[in-house]
Short mmCIF file of N, CA and C in Angstrom, two decimals:
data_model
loop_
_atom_site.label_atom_id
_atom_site.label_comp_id
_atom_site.label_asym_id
_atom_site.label_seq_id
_atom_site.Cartn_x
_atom_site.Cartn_y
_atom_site.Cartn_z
N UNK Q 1 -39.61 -142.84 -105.23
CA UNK Q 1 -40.78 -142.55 -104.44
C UNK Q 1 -40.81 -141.07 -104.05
N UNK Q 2 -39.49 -140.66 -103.79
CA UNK Q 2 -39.56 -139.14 -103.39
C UNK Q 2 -39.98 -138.11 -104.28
N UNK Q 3 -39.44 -138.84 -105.42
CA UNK Q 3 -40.03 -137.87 -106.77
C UNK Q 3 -41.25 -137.90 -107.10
N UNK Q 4 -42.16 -138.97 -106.79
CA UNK Q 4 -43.28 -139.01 -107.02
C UNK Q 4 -44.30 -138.30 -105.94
N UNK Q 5 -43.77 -137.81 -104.99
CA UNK Q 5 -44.00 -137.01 -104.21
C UNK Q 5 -43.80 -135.87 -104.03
N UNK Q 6 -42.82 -135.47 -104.80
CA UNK Q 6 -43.25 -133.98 -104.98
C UNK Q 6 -43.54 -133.41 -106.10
N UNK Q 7 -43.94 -134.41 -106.66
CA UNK Q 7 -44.69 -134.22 -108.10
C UNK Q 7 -45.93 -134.41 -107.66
N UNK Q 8 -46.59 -134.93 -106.98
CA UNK Q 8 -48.12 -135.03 -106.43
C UNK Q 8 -48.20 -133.40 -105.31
N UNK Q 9 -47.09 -133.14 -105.18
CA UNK Q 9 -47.27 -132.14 -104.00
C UNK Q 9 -47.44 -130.85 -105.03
N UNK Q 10 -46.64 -130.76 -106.02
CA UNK Q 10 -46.75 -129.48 -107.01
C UNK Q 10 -48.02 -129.54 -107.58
N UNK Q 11 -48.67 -131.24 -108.03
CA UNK Q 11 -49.97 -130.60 -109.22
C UNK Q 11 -51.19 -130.57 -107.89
N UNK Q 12 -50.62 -130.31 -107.07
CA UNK Q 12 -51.41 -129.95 -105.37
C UNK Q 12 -51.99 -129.05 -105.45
N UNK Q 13 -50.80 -128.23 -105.22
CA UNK Q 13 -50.27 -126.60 -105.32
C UNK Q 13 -50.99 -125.68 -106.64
N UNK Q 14 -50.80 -126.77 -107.74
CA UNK Q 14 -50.64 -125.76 -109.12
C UNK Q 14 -52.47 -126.21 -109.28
N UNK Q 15 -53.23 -127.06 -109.01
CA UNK Q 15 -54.68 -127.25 -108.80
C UNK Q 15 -55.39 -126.01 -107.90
N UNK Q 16 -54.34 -125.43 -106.78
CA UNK Q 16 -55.24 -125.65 -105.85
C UNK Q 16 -55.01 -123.62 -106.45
N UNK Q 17 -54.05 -123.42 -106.66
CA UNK Q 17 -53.84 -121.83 -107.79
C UNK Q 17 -54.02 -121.24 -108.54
N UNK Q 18 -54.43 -122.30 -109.20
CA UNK Q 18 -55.58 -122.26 -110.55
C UNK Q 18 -57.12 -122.13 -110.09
N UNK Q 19 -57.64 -121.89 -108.79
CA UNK Q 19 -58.99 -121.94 -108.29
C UNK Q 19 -59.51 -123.44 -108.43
N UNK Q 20 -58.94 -124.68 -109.04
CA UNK Q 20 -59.93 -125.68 -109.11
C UNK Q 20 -59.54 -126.72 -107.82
N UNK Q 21 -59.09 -126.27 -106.81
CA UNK Q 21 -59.06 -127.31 -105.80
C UNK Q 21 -58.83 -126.14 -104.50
N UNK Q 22 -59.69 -126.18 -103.51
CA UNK Q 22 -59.84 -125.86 -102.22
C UNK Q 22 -59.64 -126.62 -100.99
N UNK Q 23 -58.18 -125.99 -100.59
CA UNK Q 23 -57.83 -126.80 -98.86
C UNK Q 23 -57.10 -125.63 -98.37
N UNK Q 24 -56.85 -126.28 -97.12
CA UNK Q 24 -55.58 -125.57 -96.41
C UNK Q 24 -54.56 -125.94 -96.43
N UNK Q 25 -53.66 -125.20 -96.88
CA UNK Q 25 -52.51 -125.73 -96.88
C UNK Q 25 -51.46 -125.97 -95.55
N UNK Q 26 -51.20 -127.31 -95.60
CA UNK Q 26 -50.23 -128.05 -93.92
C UNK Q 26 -49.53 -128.29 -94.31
N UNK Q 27 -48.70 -127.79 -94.08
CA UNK Q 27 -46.83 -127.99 -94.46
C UNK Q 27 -46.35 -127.31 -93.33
N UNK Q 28 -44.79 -127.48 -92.96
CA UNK Q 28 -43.61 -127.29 -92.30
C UNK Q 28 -44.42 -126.95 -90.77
N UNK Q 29 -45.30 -127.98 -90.46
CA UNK Q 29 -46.03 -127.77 -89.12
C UNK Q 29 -44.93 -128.41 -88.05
N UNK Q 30 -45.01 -128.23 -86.87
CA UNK Q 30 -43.53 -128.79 -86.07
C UNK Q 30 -43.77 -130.50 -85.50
N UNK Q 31 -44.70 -130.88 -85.45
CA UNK Q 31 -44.58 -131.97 -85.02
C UNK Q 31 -46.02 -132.99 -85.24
N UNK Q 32 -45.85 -133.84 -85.47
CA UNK Q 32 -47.16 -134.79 -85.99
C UNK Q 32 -48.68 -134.47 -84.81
N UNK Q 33 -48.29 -134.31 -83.45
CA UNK Q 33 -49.10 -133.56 -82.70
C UNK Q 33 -49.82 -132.43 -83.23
N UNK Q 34 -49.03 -130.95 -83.80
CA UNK Q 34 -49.62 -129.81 -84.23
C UNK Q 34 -50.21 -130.10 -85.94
N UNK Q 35 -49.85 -130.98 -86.25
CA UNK Q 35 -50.61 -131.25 -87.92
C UNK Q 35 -52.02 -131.85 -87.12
N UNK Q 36 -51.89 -132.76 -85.83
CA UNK Q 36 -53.42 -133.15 -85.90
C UNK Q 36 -54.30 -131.97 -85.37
N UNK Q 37 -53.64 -130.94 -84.32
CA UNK Q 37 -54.49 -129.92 -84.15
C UNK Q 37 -55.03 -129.14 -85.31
N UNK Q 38 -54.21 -129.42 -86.12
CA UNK Q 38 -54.87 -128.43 -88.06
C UNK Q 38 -55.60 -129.27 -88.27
N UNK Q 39 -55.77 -130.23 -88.24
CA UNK Q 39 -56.74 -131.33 -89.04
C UNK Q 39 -58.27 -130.99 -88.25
N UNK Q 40 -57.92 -131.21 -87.11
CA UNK Q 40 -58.85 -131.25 -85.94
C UNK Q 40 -59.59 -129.75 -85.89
N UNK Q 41 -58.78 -128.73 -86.38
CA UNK Q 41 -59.61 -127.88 -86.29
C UNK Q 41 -60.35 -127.73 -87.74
N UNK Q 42 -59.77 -128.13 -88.93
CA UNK Q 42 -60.31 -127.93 -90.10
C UNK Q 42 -61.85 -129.18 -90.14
N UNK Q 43 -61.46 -130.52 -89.64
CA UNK Q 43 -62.84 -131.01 -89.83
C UNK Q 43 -63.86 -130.06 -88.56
N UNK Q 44 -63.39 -129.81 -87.31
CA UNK Q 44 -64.63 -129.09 -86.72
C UNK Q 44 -65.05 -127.78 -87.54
N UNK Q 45 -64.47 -126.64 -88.20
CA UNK Q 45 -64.69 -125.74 -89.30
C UNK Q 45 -66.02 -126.29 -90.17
N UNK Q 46 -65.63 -127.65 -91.09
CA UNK Q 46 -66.44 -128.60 -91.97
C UNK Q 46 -67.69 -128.70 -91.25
N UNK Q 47 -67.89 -129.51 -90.22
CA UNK Q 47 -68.65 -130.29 -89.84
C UNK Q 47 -70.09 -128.71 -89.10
N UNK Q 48 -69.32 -127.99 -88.59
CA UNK Q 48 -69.80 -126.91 -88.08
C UNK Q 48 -70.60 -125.92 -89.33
N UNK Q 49 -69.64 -126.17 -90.09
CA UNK Q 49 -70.37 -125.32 -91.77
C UNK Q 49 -71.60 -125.64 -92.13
N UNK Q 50 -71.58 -127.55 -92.18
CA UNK Q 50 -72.57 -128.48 -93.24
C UNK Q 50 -73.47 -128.44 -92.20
N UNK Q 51 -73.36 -128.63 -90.74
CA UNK Q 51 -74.32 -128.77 -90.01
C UNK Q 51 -74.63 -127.85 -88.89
N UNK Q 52 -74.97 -126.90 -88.98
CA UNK Q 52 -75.21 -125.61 -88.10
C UNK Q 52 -75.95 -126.01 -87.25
N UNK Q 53 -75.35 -125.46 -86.03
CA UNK Q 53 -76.81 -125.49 -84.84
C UNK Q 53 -77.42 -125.22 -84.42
N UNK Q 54 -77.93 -124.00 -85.38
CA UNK Q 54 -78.91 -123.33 -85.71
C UNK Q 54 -80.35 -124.55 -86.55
N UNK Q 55 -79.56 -125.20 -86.97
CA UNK Q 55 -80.63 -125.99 -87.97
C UNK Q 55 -80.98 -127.54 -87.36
N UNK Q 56 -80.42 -127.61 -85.92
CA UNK Q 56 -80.38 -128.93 -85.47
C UNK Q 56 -81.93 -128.86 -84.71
N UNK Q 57 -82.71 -129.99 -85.49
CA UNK Q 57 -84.06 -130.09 -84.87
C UNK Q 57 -84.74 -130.30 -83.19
N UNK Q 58 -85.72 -129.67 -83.12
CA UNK Q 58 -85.58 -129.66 -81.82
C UNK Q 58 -86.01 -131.13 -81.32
N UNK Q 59 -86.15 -131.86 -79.59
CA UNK Q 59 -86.24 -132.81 -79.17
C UNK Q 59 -87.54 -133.99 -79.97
N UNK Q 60 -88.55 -132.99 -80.69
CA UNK Q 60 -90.00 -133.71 -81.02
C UNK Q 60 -89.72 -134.04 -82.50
N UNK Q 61 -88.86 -132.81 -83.12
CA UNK Q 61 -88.60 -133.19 -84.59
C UNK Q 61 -87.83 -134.74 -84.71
N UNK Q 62 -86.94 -134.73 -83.76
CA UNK Q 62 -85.67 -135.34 -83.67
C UNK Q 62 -86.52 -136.92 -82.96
N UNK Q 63 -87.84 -137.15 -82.72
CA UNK Q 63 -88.36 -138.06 -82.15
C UNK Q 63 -89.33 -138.58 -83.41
N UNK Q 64 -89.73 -137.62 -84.02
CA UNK Q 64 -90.18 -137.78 -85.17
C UNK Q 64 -89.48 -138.78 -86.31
N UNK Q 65 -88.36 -138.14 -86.81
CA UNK Q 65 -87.35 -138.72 -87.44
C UNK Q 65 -87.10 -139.83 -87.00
N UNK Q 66 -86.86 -140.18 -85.81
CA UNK Q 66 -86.58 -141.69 -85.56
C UNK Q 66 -87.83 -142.67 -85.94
N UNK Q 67 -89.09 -142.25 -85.44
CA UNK Q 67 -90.31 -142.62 -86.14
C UNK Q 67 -90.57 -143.21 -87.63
N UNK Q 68 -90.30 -142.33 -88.31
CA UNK Q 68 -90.09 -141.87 -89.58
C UNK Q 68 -89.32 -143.45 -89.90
N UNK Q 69 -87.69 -142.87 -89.59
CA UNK Q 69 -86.69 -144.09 -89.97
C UNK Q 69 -87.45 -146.15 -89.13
N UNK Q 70 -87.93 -145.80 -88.83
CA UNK Q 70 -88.11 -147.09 -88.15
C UNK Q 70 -89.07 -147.71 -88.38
N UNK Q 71 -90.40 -146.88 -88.91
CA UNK Q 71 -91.27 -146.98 -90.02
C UNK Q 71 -90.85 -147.58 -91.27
N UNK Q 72 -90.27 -147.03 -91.68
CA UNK Q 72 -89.45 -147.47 -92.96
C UNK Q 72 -88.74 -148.98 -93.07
#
């Protein structure tokens, strides 16, 4: 099992060096606590990217849309 694990961890590595796979890399973090603060900050990064709040509709759009969906 261990071997199969760091054989998934190298074609990780060797994907992600070659340009065809994009992450951050989490390794030798100190404690299962500070890996969730990386996680935690990488999905708020994500979520902040795809959905800007700049682009979040205002109260009438956003009353609309429910309209819309419920119509449907």
């Amino acid at each position: 099992m261990a071997e199969r694990l760091l054989e998934l961890k190298k074609n990780i590595r060797a994907e992600h060096t070659a340009g065809k796979l994009n992450y951050s890399p989490r390794e030798n973090y100190p404690d299962p606590e500070a890996l969730g603060e990386l996680v935690l900050a990488d999905f708020t990064e994500l979520i902040n990217r795809l959905y800007p709040e700049s682009e979040i509709p205002d109260p009438i759009e956003q009353e609309a849309v429910r309209h819309d969906a419920y119509g449907r």
